[in-house]
PDB file of C-alpha atoms and ligand atoms in Angstrom:
ATOM      1  CA  UNK A  99      11.022  34.159   3.623  1.00 83.00           C
ATOM      2  CA  UNK A 100      12.055  31.118   1.687  1.00 93.00           C
ATOM      3  CA  UNK A 101      11.937  27.900   3.635  1.00 95.00           C
ATOM      4  CA  UNK A 102      13.127  24.645   2.247  1.00 95.00           C
ATOM      5  CA  UNK A 103      11.306  21.558   3.412  1.00 94.00           C
ATOM      6  CA  UNK A 104      12.285  17.972   2.727  1.00 94.00           C
ATOM      7  CA  UNK A 105      10.052  14.972   2.417  1.00 93.00           C
ATOM      8  CA  UNK A 106      11.533  11.517   2.730  1.00 96.00           C
ATOM      9  CA  UNK A 107      10.254   8.072   3.479  1.00 97.00           C
ATOM     10  CA  UNK A 108      11.521   4.550   3.941  1.00 97.00           C
ATOM     11  CA  UNK A 109      10.577   1.522   1.936  1.00 98.00           C
ATOM     12  CA  UNK A 110      11.845  -2.017   1.899  1.00 98.00           C
ATOM     13  CA  UNK A 111      13.253  -4.105  -0.917  1.00 97.00           C
ATOM     14  CA  UNK A 112      13.116  -7.866  -0.499  1.00 97.00           C
ATOM     15  CA  UNK A 113      15.399  -9.775  -2.834  1.00 94.00           C
ATOM     16  CA  UNK A 114      14.332 -13.012  -1.256  1.00 93.00           C
ATOM     17  CA  UNK A 115      10.618 -13.820  -1.199  1.00 94.00           C
ATOM     18  CA  UNK A 116      11.061 -16.118   1.803  1.00 95.00           C
ATOM     19  CA  UNK A 117      12.086 -13.162   3.983  1.00 96.00           C
ATOM     20  CA  UNK A 118       8.534 -11.842   3.838  1.00 97.00           C
ATOM     21  CA  UNK A 119       5.924 -12.800   6.432  1.00 98.00           C
ATOM     22  CA  UNK A 120       3.711 -15.731   5.495  1.00 98.00           C
ATOM     23  CA  UNK A 121       0.598 -13.583   5.053  1.00 98.00           C
ATOM     24  CA  UNK A 122       2.469 -11.197   2.762  1.00 98.00           C
ATOM     25  CA  UNK A 123       3.722 -14.151   0.727  1.00 98.00           C
ATOM     26  CA  UNK A 124       0.187 -15.506   0.476  1.00 98.00           C
ATOM     27  CA  UNK A 125      -1.190 -12.147  -0.629  1.00 98.00           C
ATOM     28  CA  UNK A 126       1.494 -11.699  -3.282  1.00 98.00           C
ATOM     29  CA  UNK A 127       0.840 -15.222  -4.553  1.00 98.00           C
ATOM     30  CA  UNK A 128      -2.850 -14.443  -4.801  1.00 98.00           C
ATOM     31  CA  UNK A 129      -2.181 -11.302  -6.828  1.00 98.00           C
ATOM     32  CA  UNK A 130       0.112 -13.342  -9.077  1.00 98.00           C
ATOM     33  CA  UNK A 131      -2.598 -15.972  -9.608  1.00 98.00           C
ATOM     34  CA  UNK A 132      -5.088 -13.266 -10.527  1.00 98.00           C
ATOM     35  CA  UNK A 133      -2.957 -11.572 -13.169  1.00 98.00           C
ATOM     36  CA  UNK A 134      -3.941 -14.530 -15.323  1.00 98.00           C
ATOM     37  CA  UNK A 135      -7.459 -13.025 -15.279  1.00 98.00           C
ATOM     38  CA  UNK A 136      -6.240  -9.768 -16.762  1.00 98.00           C
ATOM     39  CA  UNK A 137      -7.930  -8.671 -19.962  1.00 98.00           C
ATOM     40  CA  UNK A 138      -5.025  -6.825 -21.531  1.00 98.00           C
ATOM     41  CA  UNK A 139      -5.056  -7.366 -25.299  1.00 98.00           C
ATOM     42  CA  UNK A 140      -3.916  -3.799 -26.003  1.00 98.00           C
ATOM     43  CA  UNK A 141      -0.984  -3.251 -23.647  1.00 97.00           C
ATOM     44  CA  UNK A 142      -0.010  -6.846 -22.935  1.00 97.00           C
ATOM     45  CA  UNK A 143       0.653  -5.838 -19.323  1.00 97.00           C
ATOM     46  CA  UNK A 144      -1.129  -8.258 -17.009  1.00 98.00           C
ATOM     47  CA  UNK A 145      -1.660  -7.007 -13.472  1.00 98.00           C
ATOM     48  CA  UNK A 146      -3.183  -8.784 -10.492  1.00 98.00           C
ATOM     49  CA  UNK A 147      -4.024  -7.118  -7.171  1.00 98.00           C
ATOM     50  CA  UNK A 148      -5.051  -8.724  -3.888  1.00 98.00           C
ATOM     51  CA  UNK A 149      -6.196  -7.062  -0.673  1.00 98.00           C
ATOM     52  CA  UNK A 150      -6.108  -8.417   2.845  1.00 98.00           C
ATOM     53  CA  UNK A 151      -9.134  -7.267   4.845  1.00 98.00           C
ATOM     54  CA  UNK A 152      -9.337  -6.795   8.606  1.00 98.00           C
ATOM     55  CA  UNK A 153     -11.550  -9.905   8.799  1.00 98.00           C
ATOM     56  CA  UNK A 154      -8.630 -11.916   7.300  1.00 98.00           C
ATOM     57  CA  UNK A 155     -10.406 -12.375   3.977  1.00 98.00           C
ATOM     58  CA  UNK A 156      -8.451 -11.943   0.767  1.00 98.00           C
ATOM     59  CA  UNK A 157     -10.052 -10.413  -2.345  1.00 98.00           C
ATOM     60  CA  UNK A 158      -8.389 -10.093  -5.720  1.00 98.00           C
ATOM     61  CA  UNK A 159      -8.822  -8.536  -9.148  1.00 98.00           C
ATOM     62  CA  UNK A 160      -7.054  -7.962 -12.450  1.00 98.00           C
ATOM     63  CA  UNK A 161      -6.828  -5.117 -14.962  1.00 98.00           C
ATOM     64  CA  UNK A 162      -9.647  -4.931 -17.487  1.00 98.00           C
ATOM     65  CA  UNK A 163      -8.859  -3.060 -20.684  1.00 98.00           C
ATOM     66  CA  UNK A 164     -11.191  -1.578 -23.254  1.00 98.00           C
ATOM     67  CA  UNK A 165     -10.939  -0.712 -26.948  1.00 98.00           C
ATOM     68  CA  UNK A 166     -11.882   2.790 -25.797  1.00 98.00           C
ATOM     69  CA  UNK A 167      -8.591   3.032 -23.923  1.00 98.00           C
ATOM     70  CA  UNK A 168      -9.511   5.434 -21.089  1.00 97.00           C
ATOM     71  CA  UNK A 169     -12.286   3.067 -19.987  1.00 98.00           C
ATOM     72  CA  UNK A 170      -9.628   0.557 -18.886  1.00 98.00           C
ATOM     73  CA  UNK A 171      -9.594  -0.159 -15.170  1.00 98.00           C
ATOM     74  CA  UNK A 172      -6.399  -1.061 -13.336  1.00 98.00           C
ATOM     75  CA  UNK A 173      -6.177  -4.146 -11.148  1.00 98.00           C
ATOM     76  CA  UNK A 174      -5.857  -2.049  -7.995  1.00 98.00           C
ATOM     77  CA  UNK A 175      -9.073  -0.104  -8.491  1.00 98.00           C
ATOM     78  CA  UNK A 176     -10.912  -3.214  -9.654  1.00 98.00           C
ATOM     79  CA  UNK A 177     -10.294  -4.907  -6.309  1.00 98.00           C
ATOM     80  CA  UNK A 178     -10.518  -1.753  -4.171  1.00 98.00           C
ATOM     81  CA  UNK A 179     -13.964  -0.867  -5.439  1.00 98.00           C
ATOM     82  CA  UNK A 180     -15.084  -4.466  -4.989  1.00 98.00           C
ATOM     83  CA  UNK A 181     -13.846  -4.386  -1.382  1.00 98.00           C
ATOM     84  CA  UNK A 182     -15.574  -1.078  -0.712  1.00 98.00           C
ATOM     85  CA  UNK A 183     -18.796  -2.341  -2.265  1.00 98.00           C
ATOM     86  CA  UNK A 184     -18.922  -5.752  -0.607  1.00 98.00           C
ATOM     87  CA  UNK A 185     -17.069  -5.291   2.686  1.00 98.00           C
ATOM     88  CA  UNK A 186     -17.690  -1.686   3.709  1.00 97.00           C
ATOM     89  CA  UNK A 187     -17.297  -2.551   7.402  1.00 97.00           C
ATOM     90  CA  UNK A 188     -13.819  -4.014   7.028  1.00 98.00           C
ATOM     91  CA  UNK A 189     -10.671  -2.062   6.432  1.00 98.00           C
ATOM     92  CA  UNK A 190      -7.846  -2.941   4.080  1.00 98.00           C
ATOM     93  CA  UNK A 191      -4.597  -3.880   5.765  1.00 98.00           C
ATOM     94  CA  UNK A 192      -2.429  -4.586   2.721  1.00 98.00           C
ATOM     95  CA  UNK A 193      -2.671  -4.485  -1.058  1.00 98.00           C
ATOM     96  CA  UNK A 194      -0.322  -6.697  -3.080  1.00 98.00           C
ATOM     97  CA  UNK A 195       0.218  -6.152  -6.801  1.00 98.00           C
ATOM     98  CA  UNK A 196       1.983  -8.365  -9.338  1.00 98.00           C
ATOM     99  CA  UNK A 197       2.676  -7.283 -12.912  1.00 98.00           C
ATOM    100  CA  UNK A 198       3.799  -9.388 -15.842  1.00 97.00           C
ATOM    101  CA  UNK A 199       4.583  -8.490 -19.425  1.00 95.00           C
ATOM    102  CA  UNK A 200       5.497 -11.309 -21.763  1.00 91.00           C
ATOM    103  CA  UNK A 201       9.028 -11.069 -23.167  1.00 88.00           C
ATOM    104  CA  UNK A 202      10.023  -8.199 -20.872  1.00 87.00           C
ATOM    105  CA  UNK A 203      13.016  -8.892 -18.671  1.00 85.00           C
ATOM    106  CA  UNK A 204      12.593  -6.222 -15.995  1.00 89.00           C
ATOM    107  CA  UNK A 205      12.438  -7.380 -12.396  1.00 87.00           C
ATOM    108  CA  UNK A 206      11.400  -3.958 -11.071  1.00 91.00           C
ATOM    109  CA  UNK A 207       7.816  -3.887  -9.799  1.00 96.00           C
ATOM    110  CA  UNK A 208       5.238  -1.828 -11.686  1.00 94.00           C
ATOM    111  CA  UNK A 209       4.305   1.158  -9.523  1.00 97.00           C
ATOM    112  CA  UNK A 210       0.588   1.989  -9.144  1.00 98.00           C
ATOM    113  CA  UNK A 211      -0.575   4.773 -11.452  1.00 98.00           C
ATOM    114  CA  UNK A 212      -1.622   8.160 -10.140  1.00 98.00           C
ATOM    115  CA  UNK A 213      -5.332   7.346 -10.283  1.00 98.00           C
ATOM    116  CA  UNK A 214      -4.838   4.180  -8.225  1.00 98.00           C
ATOM    117  CA  UNK A 215      -2.713   6.059  -5.698  1.00 98.00           C
ATOM    118  CA  UNK A 216      -5.483   8.635  -5.371  1.00 98.00           C
ATOM    119  CA  UNK A 217      -8.056   5.894  -4.875  1.00 98.00           C
ATOM    120  CA  UNK A 218      -5.877   4.094  -2.314  1.00 98.00           C
ATOM    121  CA  UNK A 219      -5.319   7.386  -0.521  1.00 98.00           C
ATOM    122  CA  UNK A 220      -9.067   7.966  -0.127  1.00 98.00           C
ATOM    123  CA  UNK A 221      -9.573   4.395   1.122  1.00 98.00           C
ATOM    124  CA  UNK A 222      -6.835   4.975   3.677  1.00 98.00           C
ATOM    125  CA  UNK A 223      -8.425   8.238   4.839  1.00 98.00           C
ATOM    126  CA  UNK A 224     -11.922   6.831   5.101  1.00 97.00           C
ATOM    127  CA  UNK A 225     -10.833   3.742   7.049  1.00 97.00           C
ATOM    128  CA  UNK A 226      -8.351   5.648   9.181  1.00 96.00           C
ATOM    129  CA  UNK A 227      -5.787   2.848   8.987  1.00 98.00           C
ATOM    130  CA  UNK A 228      -2.672   2.824   6.829  1.00 98.00           C
ATOM    131  CA  UNK A 229      -2.689   0.585   3.775  1.00 98.00           C
ATOM    132  CA  UNK A 230       0.549  -1.340   3.272  1.00 98.00           C
ATOM    133  CA  UNK A 231       1.585  -1.705  -0.369  1.00 98.00           C
ATOM    134  CA  UNK A 232       3.499  -4.744  -1.665  1.00 98.00           C
ATOM    135  CA  UNK A 233       4.688  -4.704  -5.282  1.00 98.00           C
ATOM    136  CA  UNK A 234       6.446  -7.262  -7.455  1.00 97.00           C
ATOM    137  CA  UNK A 235       7.016  -8.479 -10.985  1.00 96.00           C
ATOM    138  CA  UNK A 236       6.063 -12.089 -11.526  1.00 92.00           C
ATOM    139  CA  UNK A 237       9.654 -12.949 -10.693  1.00 85.00           C
ATOM    140  CA  UNK A 238      11.797 -10.417  -8.963  1.00 87.00           C
ATOM    141  CA  UNK A 239      12.288  -8.141  -6.044  1.00 94.00           C
ATOM    142  CA  UNK A 240       9.445  -7.076  -3.782  1.00 97.00           C
ATOM    143  CA  UNK A 241       8.937  -3.472  -2.677  1.00 98.00           C
ATOM    144  CA  UNK A 242       7.073  -2.767   0.559  1.00 98.00           C
ATOM    145  CA  UNK A 243       5.638   0.650   1.459  1.00 98.00           C
ATOM    146  CA  UNK A 244       4.068   1.221   4.893  1.00 98.00           C
ATOM    147  CA  UNK A 245       1.362   3.547   3.674  1.00 98.00           C
ATOM    148  CA  UNK A 246       0.046   4.779   0.339  1.00 98.00           C
ATOM    149  CA  UNK A 247       0.821   8.324   1.534  1.00 97.00           C
ATOM    150  CA  UNK A 248       4.505   7.595   0.940  1.00 98.00           C
ATOM    151  CA  UNK A 249       3.676   7.088  -2.731  1.00 98.00           C
ATOM    152  CA  UNK A 250       1.303  10.064  -2.829  1.00 97.00           C
ATOM    153  CA  UNK A 251       2.487  12.822  -0.544  1.00 95.00           C
ATOM    154  CA  UNK A 252       0.450  16.038  -0.587  1.00 94.00           C
ATOM    155  CA  UNK A 253      -2.566  14.090  -1.783  1.00 95.00           C
ATOM    156  CA  UNK A 254      -5.809  15.814  -2.626  1.00 96.00           C
ATOM    157  CA  UNK A 255      -8.412  14.806  -0.044  1.00 96.00           C
ATOM    158  CA  UNK A 256     -11.765  15.776   1.430  1.00 95.00           C
ATOM    159  CA  UNK A 257      -9.884  18.408   3.481  1.00 95.00           C
ATOM    160  CA  UNK A 258      -9.275  20.298   0.242  1.00 97.00           C
ATOM    161  CA  UNK A 259     -13.029  20.572  -0.286  1.00 97.00           C
ATOM    162  CA  UNK A 260     -13.739  22.438   2.946  1.00 87.00           C
TER     163      UNK A 260
HETATM  164  N1  THU B   3      -2.255  -1.158 -14.905  1.00 89.78           N
HETATM  165  C1  THU B   3      -2.700  -1.717 -13.743  1.00 89.78           C
HETATM  166  O1  THU B   3      -3.610  -2.542 -13.739  1.00 89.78           O
HETATM  167  N2  THU B   3      -2.108  -1.329 -12.593  1.00 89.78           N
HETATM  168  C2  THU B   3      -1.023  -0.514 -12.513  1.00 89.78           C
HETATM  169  O2  THU B   3      -0.524  -0.289 -11.425  1.00 89.78           O
HETATM  170  C3  THU B   3      -0.461   0.064 -13.733  1.00 89.78           C
HETATM  171  C4  THU B   3      -1.254  -0.135 -14.972  1.00 89.78           C
HETATM  172  C5  THU B   3      -2.839  -1.649 -16.166  1.00 89.78           C
HETATM  173  C6  THU B   3      -3.738  -0.717 -16.875  1.00 89.78           C
HETATM  174  C7  THU B   3      -3.603  -1.191 -18.301  1.00 89.78           C
HETATM  175  O3  THU B   3      -4.478  -2.281 -18.514  1.00 89.78           O
HETATM  176  C8  THU B   3      -2.192  -1.700 -18.392  1.00 89.78           C
HETATM  177  O4  THU B   3      -1.773  -1.922 -17.052  1.00 89.78           O
HETATM  178  C9  THU B   3      -1.226  -0.765 -19.085  1.00 89.78           C
HETATM  179  O5  THU B   3      -1.304   0.510 -18.566  1.00 89.78           O
END
């Protein structure tokens, strides 16, 4: 028997920054501030990521590249692992990411890489709360996803290890 299944999800595109909630605006601004701390001499892509914790604290990080290219760590995992290490008793409500590449005109957000989606997915599972994902270029439209699972359906998880 062949059965066709369909997966679909909703996400939101904000053309106008002011239509976002104030906390989302603040978080995006924080991620934008932090992209200035990117160490990206090889790709030139500066990325900042900020997370809002359940205790209302905001943490942020930036991508850190390495001459041995695979050692590079994305902004998302830089801040996620910091949150997990320093605030293990708080969950992450939202992650905001801003990307900037000098001389590039695109206004489309950069979408988190597969490794960061996998990491976000595990954080979501372990905290048992969805992680909202806000994405933007330094100037441009904002994408909002309600949960990382929309960006990583059929994710590998601890259930696959049983
Ligand atoms: N990068 C991030 O920090 N986050 C993403 O979502 C995509 C990629 C970084 C890694 C590397 O320093 C540069 O962007 C180019 O891949």
